[in-house]
CSV table of C-alpha atoms and ligand atoms in Angstrom, one decimal:
chain,number,residue,atom,x,y,z
A,255,MET,CA,0.0,0.0,0.0
A,256,GLN,CA,1.3,3.5,-0.8
A,257,PRO,CA,2.2,5.5,2.3
A,258,HIS,CA,-0.4,8.1,1.6
A,259,TYR,CA,-3.2,5.5,1.8
A,260,GLY,CA,-2.0,4.3,5.2
A,261,PHE,CA,-4.4,6.2,7.4
A,262,ALA,CA,-5.0,4.9,10.9
A,263,GLY,CA,-6.8,6.1,14.1
A,264,PHE,CA,-10.2,4.6,13.4
A,265,MET,CA,-10.3,3.2,16.9
A,266,GLY,CA,-13.7,2.0,18.0
A,267,LYS,CA,-15.0,1.7,14.5
A,268,ARG,CA,-16.2,-1.6,13.1
A,269,VAL,CA,-16.5,-2.7,9.5
A,270,HIS,CA,-18.7,-5.7,8.7
A,271,LEU,CA,-17.4,-7.6,5.6
A,272,GLY,CA,-19.7,-9.7,3.5
A,273,VAL,CA,-17.9,-12.2,1.2
A,274,THR,CA,-19.7,-14.0,-1.6
A,275,GLY,CA,-18.7,-16.7,-4.1
A,276,SER,CA,-15.8,-15.6,-6.3
A,277,ILE,CA,-12.3,-16.6,-7.1
A,278,ALA,CA,-11.4,-13.1,-5.9
A,279,ALA,CA,-12.6,-14.0,-2.3
A,280,PHE,CA,-9.0,-14.6,-1.2
A,281,LYS,CA,-8.1,-11.0,-2.0
A,282,VAL,CA,-10.3,-9.6,0.8
A,283,ILE,CA,-8.0,-11.2,3.3
A,284,ASP,CA,-5.7,-8.2,2.5
A,285,LEU,CA,-8.7,-5.9,3.1
A,286,VAL,CA,-9.1,-7.3,6.6
A,287,ARG,CA,-5.5,-6.6,7.3
A,288,ALA,CA,-5.6,-3.1,5.9
A,289,LEU,CA,-8.7,-2.3,8.0
A,290,GLN,CA,-7.0,-3.6,11.1
A,291,ARG,CA,-3.9,-1.5,10.4
A,292,ALA,CA,-6.3,1.5,10.3
A,293,ASP,CA,-7.3,0.4,13.9
A,294,CYS,CA,-10.8,-0.8,12.8
A,295,MET,CA,-12.4,-3.9,14.2
A,296,VAL,CA,-13.6,-6.3,11.5
A,297,SER,CA,-16.4,-8.9,11.5
A,298,ALA,CA,-17.5,-11.0,8.5
A,299,THR,CA,-20.1,-13.1,6.9
A,300,LEU,CA,-19.2,-15.8,4.4
A,301,THR,CA,-22.0,-17.1,2.2
A,302,GLU,CA,-22.2,-20.7,1.3
A,303,ALA,CA,-20.6,-20.0,-2.1
A,304,ALA,CA,-17.8,-17.9,-0.6
A,305,ARG,CA,-16.9,-20.9,1.6
A,306,GLN,CA,-16.1,-22.9,-1.5
A,307,PHE,CA,-13.2,-20.4,-2.0
A,308,VAL,CA,-12.1,-19.3,1.5
A,309,THR,CA,-12.8,-20.6,5.0
A,310,PRO,CA,-14.2,-18.9,8.0
A,311,LEU,CA,-11.0,-20.0,9.8
A,312,SER,CA,-8.9,-17.7,7.6
A,313,PHE,CA,-10.9,-14.7,8.8
A,314,GLN,CA,-11.0,-15.8,12.4
A,315,ALA,CA,-7.3,-16.4,12.4
A,316,LEU,CA,-6.8,-12.8,11.4
A,317,GLY,CA,-8.9,-11.6,14.3
A,318,ALA,CA,-12.2,-11.0,12.5
A,319,SER,CA,-15.0,-11.4,15.0
A,320,PRO,CA,-17.8,-12.6,14.8
A,321,VAL,CA,-17.5,-14.6,11.6
A,322,TYR,CA,-21.0,-15.6,10.4
A,323,THR,CA,-21.9,-18.4,8.0
A,324,ASP,CA,-25.4,-19.9,7.8
A,325,MET,CA,-28.5,-18.3,9.2
A,326,PHE,CA,-29.2,-21.2,11.5
A,327,ALA,CA,-25.7,-22.5,12.3
A,328,GLU,CA,-24.4,-22.6,15.8
A,329,ASN,CA,-22.2,-19.5,16.1
A,330,PRO,CA,-20.0,-19.7,19.2
A,331,ASP,CA,-18.3,-16.5,17.9
A,332,ALA,CA,-21.4,-14.3,18.3
A,333,ASP,CA,-23.2,-13.9,21.6
A,334,THR,CA,-26.6,-13.2,20.0
A,335,ALA,CA,-29.3,-15.3,18.6
A,336,PHE,CA,-30.0,-12.5,16.2
A,337,GLY,CA,-27.0,-12.6,14.0
A,338,HIS,CA,-29.0,-11.3,11.1
A,339,LEU,CA,-29.5,-8.0,13.0
A,340,GLU,CA,-26.3,-7.8,14.9
A,341,PRO,CA,-24.0,-6.0,12.4
A,342,GLY,CA,-26.7,-3.4,11.8
A,343,GLN,CA,-26.6,-2.7,15.5
A,344,ALA,CA,-22.9,-2.7,16.1
A,345,ALA,CA,-20.9,-2.1,12.9
A,346,ASP,CA,-20.4,1.4,11.4
A,347,VAL,CA,-20.0,0.3,7.8
A,348,MET,CA,-20.9,-2.8,5.8
A,349,VAL,CA,-18.8,-3.8,2.7
A,350,ILE,CA,-19.7,-6.6,0.4
A,351,ALA,CA,-16.6,-7.7,-1.5
A,352,PRO,CA,-16.4,-9.6,-3.7
A,353,ALA,CA,-20.1,-9.2,-4.6
A,354,SER,CA,-21.4,-11.7,-7.0
A,355,ALA,CA,-24.2,-11.0,-9.6
A,356,ASN,CA,-26.5,-13.0,-7.3
A,357,ILE,CA,-26.0,-10.9,-4.2
A,358,ILE,CA,-26.3,-7.7,-6.3
A,359,ALA,CA,-29.6,-8.9,-7.6
A,360,LYS,CA,-30.8,-9.8,-4.1
A,361,LEU,CA,-29.7,-6.4,-2.7
A,362,ALA,CA,-31.5,-4.6,-5.5
A,363,MET,CA,-34.7,-6.6,-4.9
A,364,GLY,CA,-34.5,-6.5,-1.1
A,365,LEU,CA,-34.4,-10.3,-0.9
A,366,ALA,CA,-33.4,-11.8,2.5
A,367,ASP,CA,-33.0,-15.5,2.1
A,368,ASP,CA,-29.6,-16.1,3.8
A,369,MET,CA,-27.5,-14.6,6.6
A,370,LEU,CA,-25.7,-12.0,4.4
A,371,SER,CA,-28.8,-10.7,2.5
A,372,CYS,CA,-30.7,-10.5,5.8
A,373,GLN,CA,-27.8,-8.5,7.4
A,374,ALA,CA,-27.6,-6.2,4.5
A,375,LEU,CA,-31.3,-5.5,4.5
A,376,ALA,CA,-31.2,-4.8,8.2
A,377,PHE,CA,-28.1,-2.6,8.0
A,378,PRO,CA,-29.0,1.1,8.5
A,379,GLY,CA,-25.5,2.6,8.0
A,380,PRO,CA,-23.3,3.1,4.8
A,381,LYS,CA,-23.1,0.0,2.6
A,382,ILE,CA,-20.3,-0.5,0.0
A,383,VAL,CA,-20.4,-3.0,-2.8
A,384,ALA,CA,-17.4,-4.2,-4.9
A,385,PRO,CA,-18.4,-6.7,-7.5
A,386,ALA,CA,-16.4,-9.5,-9.1
A,387,MET,CA,-17.8,-11.7,-11.9
A,388,ASN,CA,-17.4,-12.8,-15.4
A,389,PRO,CA,-17.5,-9.8,-17.9
A,390,ARG,CA,-20.6,-11.2,-19.7
A,391,MET,CA,-22.4,-11.5,-16.4
A,392,TRP,CA,-21.3,-8.0,-15.5
A,393,ALA,CA,-22.5,-6.7,-18.9
A,394,ALA,CA,-25.9,-8.5,-18.8
A,395,PRO,CA,-28.8,-6.1,-18.8
A,396,ALA,CA,-30.3,-7.5,-15.6
A,397,THR,CA,-27.0,-6.9,-13.8
A,398,ARG,CA,-26.7,-3.4,-15.3
A,399,ARG,CA,-30.3,-2.6,-14.0
A,400,ASN,CA,-29.5,-4.1,-10.6
A,401,TRP,CA,-26.3,-2.1,-10.3
A,402,ASP,CA,-28.2,1.1,-11.2
A,403,THR,CA,-30.8,0.2,-8.6
A,404,LEU,CA,-28.0,0.0,-5.9
A,405,GLU,CA,-27.0,3.5,-6.7
A,406,ALA,CA,-30.6,4.7,-6.3
A,407,LEU,CA,-30.8,2.8,-3.0
A,408,GLY,CA,-27.7,4.7,-1.7
A,409,TYR,CA,-25.1,2.0,-1.9
A,410,VAL,CA,-21.5,3.2,-2.4
A,411,ARG,CA,-20.4,1.4,-5.5
A,412,VAL,CA,-16.7,0.4,-6.2
A,413,ASP,CA,-16.7,-0.5,-9.9
A,414,PRO,CA,-14.8,-3.6,-11.0
A,415,GLU,CA,-11.8,-3.1,-13.2
A,416,CYS,CA,-11.0,-4.4,-16.7
A,417,GLY,CA,-8.7,-7.3,-17.3
A,418,SER,CA,-8.6,-11.0,-17.8
A,419,VAL,CA,-10.7,-13.1,-15.4
A,420,ALA,CA,-10.3,-16.6,-14.1
A,421,CYS,CA,-12.2,-18.3,-16.9
A,422,GLY,CA,-10.0,-16.6,-19.5
A,423,ASP,CA,-12.5,-14.0,-20.7
A,424,THR,CA,-11.3,-10.4,-20.8
A,425,GLY,CA,-13.4,-7.3,-19.9
A,426,ALA,CA,-14.8,-5.4,-17.0
A,427,GLY,CA,-15.5,-7.7,-14.0
A,428,ARG,CA,-12.3,-8.1,-12.0
A,429,LEU,CA,-12.6,-7.1,-8.3
A,430,ALA,CA,-11.4,-3.5,-7.9
A,431,PRO,CA,-8.0,-3.1,-6.2
A,432,VAL,CA,-8.2,-3.7,-2.4
A,433,ASP,CA,-6.8,-0.2,-1.9
A,434,ASP,CA,-9.8,1.3,-3.6
A,435,ILE,CA,-12.2,-0.7,-1.4
A,436,PHE,CA,-10.2,0.2,1.7
A,437,LEU,CA,-10.4,3.9,0.8
A,438,ALA,CA,-14.2,3.6,0.3
A,439,CYS,CA,-14.5,2.1,3.8
A,440,LEU,CA,-12.3,4.9,5.4
A,441,LYS,CA,-14.3,7.6,3.5
A,442,ALA,CA,-17.5,6.1,4.9
A,443,LEU,CA,-16.0,6.2,8.4
A,444,ALA,CA,-14.4,9.6,8.3
A,445,PRO,CA,-16.2,12.8,9.3
A,446,GLN,CA,-17.4,14.6,6.2
A,447,ASP,CA,-16.4,18.0,7.5
A,448,LEU,CA,-14.8,19.1,4.3
A,449,ALA,CA,-17.8,18.0,2.1
A,450,GLY,CA,-18.6,20.6,-0.6
A,451,LYS,CA,-15.1,22.2,-0.2
A,452,LYS,CA,-12.8,22.6,-3.2
A,453,VAL,CA,-9.3,22.0,-2.1
A,454,LEU,CA,-6.0,22.6,-4.0
A,455,VAL,CA,-2.9,20.7,-2.9
A,456,THR,CA,0.6,21.1,-4.5
A,457,LEU,CA,3.1,18.3,-3.9
A,458,GLY,CA,6.5,16.9,-4.9
A,459,PRO,CA,9.5,18.5,-6.4
A,460,THR,CA,9.8,20.8,-9.4
A,461,ARG,CA,12.5,20.0,-12.0
A,462,GLU,CA,14.2,22.9,-13.7
A,463,PRO,CA,16.0,21.8,-16.8
A,464,TRP,CA,19.4,23.1,-17.6
A,465,ASP,CA,20.2,21.1,-20.8
A,466,ALA,CA,18.5,18.2,-22.6
A,467,VAL,CA,19.2,15.7,-19.8
A,468,ARG,CA,20.0,17.6,-16.6
A,469,PHE,CA,17.8,19.4,-14.2
A,470,TRP,CA,18.0,21.2,-10.9
A,471,SER,CA,15.6,19.6,-8.2
A,472,ASN,CA,15.3,18.3,-4.7
A,473,PRO,CA,14.5,15.0,-2.9
A,474,SER,CA,10.8,15.6,-2.3
A,475,SER,CA,8.9,12.3,-2.7
A,476,GLY,CA,5.5,14.0,-2.6
A,477,THR,CA,4.4,11.9,0.3
A,478,MET,CA,3.6,14.8,2.7
A,479,GLY,CA,1.4,16.5,0.1
A,480,ALA,CA,-0.2,13.2,-1.0
A,481,CYS,CA,-1.2,12.6,2.7
A,482,VAL,CA,-2.7,16.1,2.9
A,483,ALA,CA,-4.7,15.5,-0.4
A,484,MET,CA,-5.9,12.1,0.8
A,485,ALA,CA,-7.0,13.4,4.2
A,486,ALA,CA,-9.1,16.1,2.6
A,487,TYR,CA,-10.5,13.5,0.1
A,488,LEU,CA,-11.5,11.1,2.9
A,489,ARG,CA,-13.2,14.0,4.7
A,490,GLY,CA,-15.3,14.7,1.7
A,491,ALA,CA,-13.5,17.5,-0.2
A,492,ASP,CA,-13.3,17.8,-3.9
A,493,VAL,CA,-9.5,17.7,-4.2
A,494,THR,CA,-7.3,18.9,-7.1
A,495,VAL,CA,-3.6,17.9,-6.8
A,496,VAL,CA,-0.9,19.8,-8.8
A,497,ALA,CA,1.9,17.3,-8.7
A,498,GLY,CA,5.6,17.7,-9.6
A,499,SER,CA,7.5,14.5,-10.7
A,500,THR,CA,6.6,11.7,-8.3
A,501,GLY,CA,5.6,8.1,-8.9
A,502,LEU,CA,2.5,8.4,-6.7
A,503,SER,CA,-1.0,7.5,-7.8
A,504,PHE,CA,-4.3,8.7,-6.5
A,505,PRO,CA,-8.0,7.6,-6.5
A,506,CYS,CA,-9.5,8.0,-10.0
A,507,ASP,CA,-12.1,10.5,-8.7
A,508,MET,CA,-9.4,12.9,-7.6
A,509,ALA,CA,-8.2,15.5,-10.2
A,510,VAL,CA,-4.4,15.4,-10.8
A,511,VAL,CA,-2.5,18.0,-12.8
A,512,SER,CA,1.0,16.8,-13.6
A,513,VAL,CA,3.7,19.5,-14.0
A,514,THR,CA,7.4,19.5,-14.2
A,515,THR,CA,8.7,23.1,-13.6
A,516,ALA,CA,7.9,25.8,-11.1
A,517,ARG,CA,6.6,28.0,-13.8
A,518,GLN,CA,4.2,25.2,-14.9
A,519,MET,CA,3.1,24.7,-11.3
A,520,TYR,CA,2.6,28.5,-11.0
A,521,ALA,CA,0.4,28.6,-14.2
A,522,ALA,CA,-1.7,25.6,-13.0
A,523,CYS,CA,-2.2,27.0,-9.5
A,524,THR,CA,-3.0,30.5,-10.4
A,525,ASP,CA,-5.5,29.2,-12.9
A,526,LEU,CA,-7.2,26.9,-10.4
A,527,TRP,CA,-7.1,29.1,-7.3
A,528,PRO,CA,-10.0,31.5,-8.0
A,529,ASN,CA,-12.4,28.4,-7.9
A,530,MET,CA,-11.0,26.9,-4.7
A,531,ASP,CA,-12.1,27.2,-1.1
A,532,MET,CA,-8.8,26.0,0.4
A,533,GLY,CA,-5.3,25.5,-0.6
A,534,CYS,CA,-2.4,23.7,1.0
A,535,LEU,CA,1.0,24.1,-0.8
A,536,THR,CA,3.4,21.4,0.3
A,537,ALA,CA,5.5,21.2,-3.0
A,538,ALA,CA,9.2,21.7,-2.8
A,539,VAL,CA,9.3,24.4,-5.5
A,540,ALA,CA,12.7,25.4,-6.8
A,541,ASP,CA,13.1,29.1,-5.9
A,542,TYR,CA,15.6,29.4,-8.7
A,543,ARG,CA,16.0,27.8,-12.2
A,544,PRO,CA,19.2,27.5,-14.1
A,545,VAL,CA,19.6,29.6,-17.2
A,546,PRO,CA,19.3,26.9,-19.8
A,547,PHE,CA,22.5,25.8,-21.5
A,548,GLY,CA,20.5,25.0,-24.6
A,549,GLU,CA,18.3,22.3,-26.2
A,550,THR,CA,21.1,19.8,-26.6
A,551,LYS,CA,23.2,17.8,-24.1
A,552,PHE,CA,26.2,19.7,-22.6
A,553,LYS,CA,29.3,17.8,-23.5
A,554,LYS,CA,32.4,17.6,-21.4
A,555,GLY,CA,35.1,19.9,-22.7
A,556,THR,CA,32.6,22.2,-24.4
A,557,SER,CA,33.5,25.0,-22.0
A,558,ALA,CA,36.9,26.5,-21.4
A,559,GLY,CA,38.8,25.5,-18.3
A,560,ALA,CA,38.1,22.8,-15.7
A,561,GLY,CA,34.8,24.0,-14.4
A,562,ILE,CA,31.6,25.5,-15.7
A,563,THR,CA,29.4,28.3,-14.3
A,564,VAL,CA,25.7,27.9,-14.2
A,565,GLU,CA,23.6,31.0,-13.8
A,566,PHE,CA,20.2,31.0,-12.1
A,567,GLU,CA,17.0,33.0,-12.5
A,568,THR,CA,14.3,33.6,-9.9
A,569,ASN,CA,11.1,31.5,-10.1
A,570,PRO,CA,7.7,32.9,-9.2
A,571,ASP,CA,6.5,32.4,-5.6
A,572,ILE,CA,3.3,30.4,-6.0
A,573,LEU,CA,2.3,30.5,-2.3
A,574,LYS,CA,2.8,34.3,-2.1
A,575,THR,CA,0.8,34.9,-5.2
A,576,LEU,CA,-2.1,32.8,-4.0
A,577,GLY,CA,-1.9,34.5,-0.6
A,578,GLU,CA,-2.0,38.0,-2.2
A,579,THR,CA,-5.0,37.1,-4.4
A,580,LYS,CA,-6.9,35.3,-1.6
A,581,ARG,CA,-10.6,36.4,-1.6
A,582,ASP,CA,-12.8,36.5,1.5
A,583,GLY,CA,-13.5,33.0,2.8
A,584,GLN,CA,-10.5,31.3,1.1
A,585,LYS,CA,-8.1,29.6,3.4
A,586,LEU,CA,-4.4,29.0,2.6
A,587,ILE,CA,-1.9,26.7,4.3
A,588,GLY,CA,1.8,27.0,3.6
A,589,PHE,CA,4.7,24.7,4.5
A,590,ALA,CA,8.2,25.7,5.4
A,591,ALA,CA,11.2,23.5,5.0
A,592,GLU,CA,13.9,24.8,7.3
A,593,THR,CA,17.3,23.9,8.6
A,594,GLY,CA,17.8,26.8,10.9
A,595,ASN,CA,15.1,28.2,13.1
A,596,PRO,CA,11.7,26.8,11.9
A,597,ARG,CA,9.7,28.9,14.4
A,598,GLU,CA,11.1,32.2,13.3
A,599,GLU,CA,10.9,31.4,9.6
A,600,ALA,CA,7.4,30.1,10.0
A,601,ALA,CA,6.2,33.4,11.6
A,602,ARG,CA,7.9,35.4,8.9
A,603,LYS,CA,6.4,33.4,6.0
A,604,LEU,CA,2.9,33.3,7.6
A,605,ALA,CA,2.8,37.1,7.6
A,606,ASN,CA,4.7,37.7,4.4
A,607,LYS,CA,2.6,35.3,2.3
A,608,HIS,CA,-0.8,36.1,3.9
A,609,LEU,CA,-1.4,32.6,5.2
A,610,ASP,CA,-4.0,31.2,7.5
A,611,LEU,CA,-1.7,28.5,8.8
A,612,ILE,CA,1.9,27.4,8.3
A,613,ALA,CA,3.5,24.1,9.0
A,614,ALA,CA,7.2,24.1,9.4
A,615,ASN,CA,9.5,21.1,9.4
A,616,ASP,CA,13.1,20.9,10.4
A,617,ILE,CA,14.4,19.0,7.4
A,618,ALA,CA,17.8,18.3,9.1
A,619,LYS,CA,16.1,16.1,11.7
A,620,THR,CA,16.0,12.3,11.3
A,621,GLY,CA,12.5,11.2,10.6
A,622,SER,CA,11.4,14.6,9.4
A,623,GLY,CA,11.1,16.3,6.0
A,624,PHE,CA,12.1,14.8,2.7
A,625,GLY,CA,11.6,11.2,1.6
A,626,VAL,CA,10.4,9.7,4.9
A,627,THR,CA,6.9,8.7,6.1
A,628,THR,CA,7.0,10.7,9.3
A,629,ASN,CA,7.3,14.4,10.1
A,630,GLU,CA,7.8,16.7,13.0
A,631,MET,CA,6.0,20.0,12.7
A,632,PHE,CA,5.8,23.4,14.3
A,633,VAL,CA,2.4,24.8,13.4
A,634,LEU,CA,1.4,28.4,13.7
A,635,ASP,CA,-1.9,30.1,12.6
A,636,ALA,CA,-3.0,33.6,11.8
A,637,LYS,CA,-4.8,33.8,15.1
A,638,GLY,CA,-1.5,33.3,16.9
A,639,ARG,CA,-2.1,29.7,18.0
A,640,ARG,CA,1.2,27.7,18.0
A,641,GLU,CA,1.8,24.0,18.5
A,642,GLN,CA,4.8,21.8,18.4
A,643,TRP,CA,3.8,18.3,17.3
A,644,PRO,CA,5.9,15.2,18.1
A,645,GLN,CA,7.2,13.0,15.3
A,646,LEU,CA,4.1,11.5,13.7
A,647,PRO,CA,3.2,9.6,10.5
A,648,LYS,CA,2.6,12.1,7.6
A,649,THR,CA,-1.0,10.7,7.4
A,650,GLU,CA,-1.6,11.9,11.0
A,651,VAL,CA,0.2,15.3,10.4
A,652,ALA,CA,-2.1,15.8,7.4
A,653,TRP,CA,-5.3,14.9,9.4
A,654,ARG,CA,-4.3,17.3,12.2
A,655,LEU,CA,-3.6,20.1,9.7
A,656,TRP,CA,-7.2,20.0,8.4
A,657,ASP,CA,-8.5,19.7,12.0
A,658,HIS,CA,-6.4,22.8,12.9
A,659,LEU,CA,-7.7,24.8,9.9
A,660,LEU,CA,-11.3,24.0,10.8
A,661,LEU,CA,-10.9,25.4,14.3
A,662,ASP,CA,-12.8,28.6,14.8
B,750,LIG,O1,7.6,15.3,-0.3
B,750,LIG,P1,8.2,14.7,0.9
B,750,LIG,O2,9.3,13.7,0.6
B,750,LIG,O3,7.1,14.0,1.8
B,750,LIG,O4,8.8,15.8,1.8
B,750,LIG,C1,7.9,16.8,2.4
B,750,LIG,C2,8.5,18.2,2.4
B,750,LIG,C3,9.8,18.3,3.1
B,750,LIG,C4,8.7,18.6,0.9
B,750,LIG,C5,7.4,19.1,3.0
B,750,LIG,O5,7.1,18.7,4.3
B,750,LIG,C6,7.8,20.6,3.0
B,750,LIG,O6,8.5,21.1,3.8
B,750,LIG,N1,7.3,21.3,1.9
B,750,LIG,C7,7.7,22.7,1.6
B,750,LIG,C8,9.0,22.7,0.9
B,750,LIG,C9,9.5,24.1,0.5
B,750,LIG,O7,9.7,24.4,-0.6
B,750,LIG,O8,9.6,24.9,1.6
B,750,LIG,P2,10.0,26.5,1.5
B,750,LIG,O9,10.2,26.9,2.8
B,750,LIG,O10,11.1,26.7,0.5
B,750,LIG,O11,8.7,27.2,0.8
B,750,LIG,C10,7.7,27.8,1.7
B,750,LIG,C11,6.4,27.6,1.0
B,750,LIG,O12,6.3,28.3,-0.2
B,750,LIG,C12,6.0,26.1,0.7
B,750,LIG,O13,4.6,26.0,1.0
B,750,LIG,C13,6.2,26.0,-0.8
B,750,LIG,O14,5.3,25.1,-1.4
B,750,LIG,C14,5.9,27.4,-1.3
B,750,LIG,N2,6.7,27.9,-2.4
B,750,LIG,C15,8.0,28.0,-2.4
B,750,LIG,C16,8.7,28.5,-3.4
B,750,LIG,C17,8.0,28.9,-4.6
B,750,LIG,N3,8.7,29.4,-5.6
B,750,LIG,N4,6.7,28.8,-4.6
B,750,LIG,C18,6.0,28.3,-3.6
B,750,LIG,O15,4.8,28.2,-3.6
């Protein structure tokens, strides 16, 4: 799992997992693990067909509890005679993955003829469905109709992906990546306190070319910004990421604008900013770019003498420009990467760039700054509130930043 998907802290939340008959059933073992790493409790129901592919013991061994099977089976795991109602009373989210054509039809019709369909019918909270089936079954008009009905009934639908399936056919029908199903669960569990907000996040390094093959850059991995973007996404925001060169990927319903240079990032951000409610600029933007040598590759010996001199020009300051053009109600968070005195620099940048909040990290400290999955921040806001946070996972830093911005 990519580090910016690894959110935790969902203590006390329970996800009830329904597993139906599919060769993809073994994949949801990873979903159980991911949910547990996020501090969720997991319970499960395996239909009769699911148990042809995976066993209740696999889920019990991982700590899922209770694990339900038949409606009338003895269930020493559950201390209730009303197993068909229990998840609806105790779990926060229900996810059915993989969901067969059969269970989708039953959910659409409201049928309740086994443990899982009864539990789904009686479940009042958010329900997520992730199908897996043969592409012809997925494309069948009846399945299409049932799938549309689930949307109308308020189910969160995680579409299957295209590819080859177990029987050798190719097309849409493969279970969505476990990461996507996991994110749908977290989104259903997270407070939707950024719902309706348009959020701009910059991340990663810029690259400033000098010749055809060389560029000036820095070691930003983009992880910090990706965590900020994902935290806002999970809390319901409509997020647009402007990303320098990183290998990171994002959910397909998040807008991503890829750029290379500071000037491209500046153009993208100034274009987007008027329509945004909030911005958080975490990118490590090169303050200077080399004056280009030319379109071709510089060759050794081309210049006179042993060394060469590279000249630099100033890049535009994106954060400052957005701060200066901020309209009423827009909120802007800046970052500061410092090696000297983060607190002093943070205060200077907060005022100078018209920010609502600034998060400063000492990039010289181990476990803080570039290329690691943790960060240690000093946070200062325009109301004078200041906090020193301990070293935390970047996911947690991101979550806290949005909490802080939402304070009155
Ligand atoms: O990507 P990671 O590997 O996870 O590393 C995270 C990080 C170290 C990159 C991140 O935590 C961080 O500190 N980001 C800010 C990096 C930076 O450029 O800091 P700065 O102090 O030089 O810039 C201050 C602020 O102005 C930043 O919000 C920056 O995005 C912005 N800026 C800077 C220069 C410029 N020309 N335009 C800008 O918008």
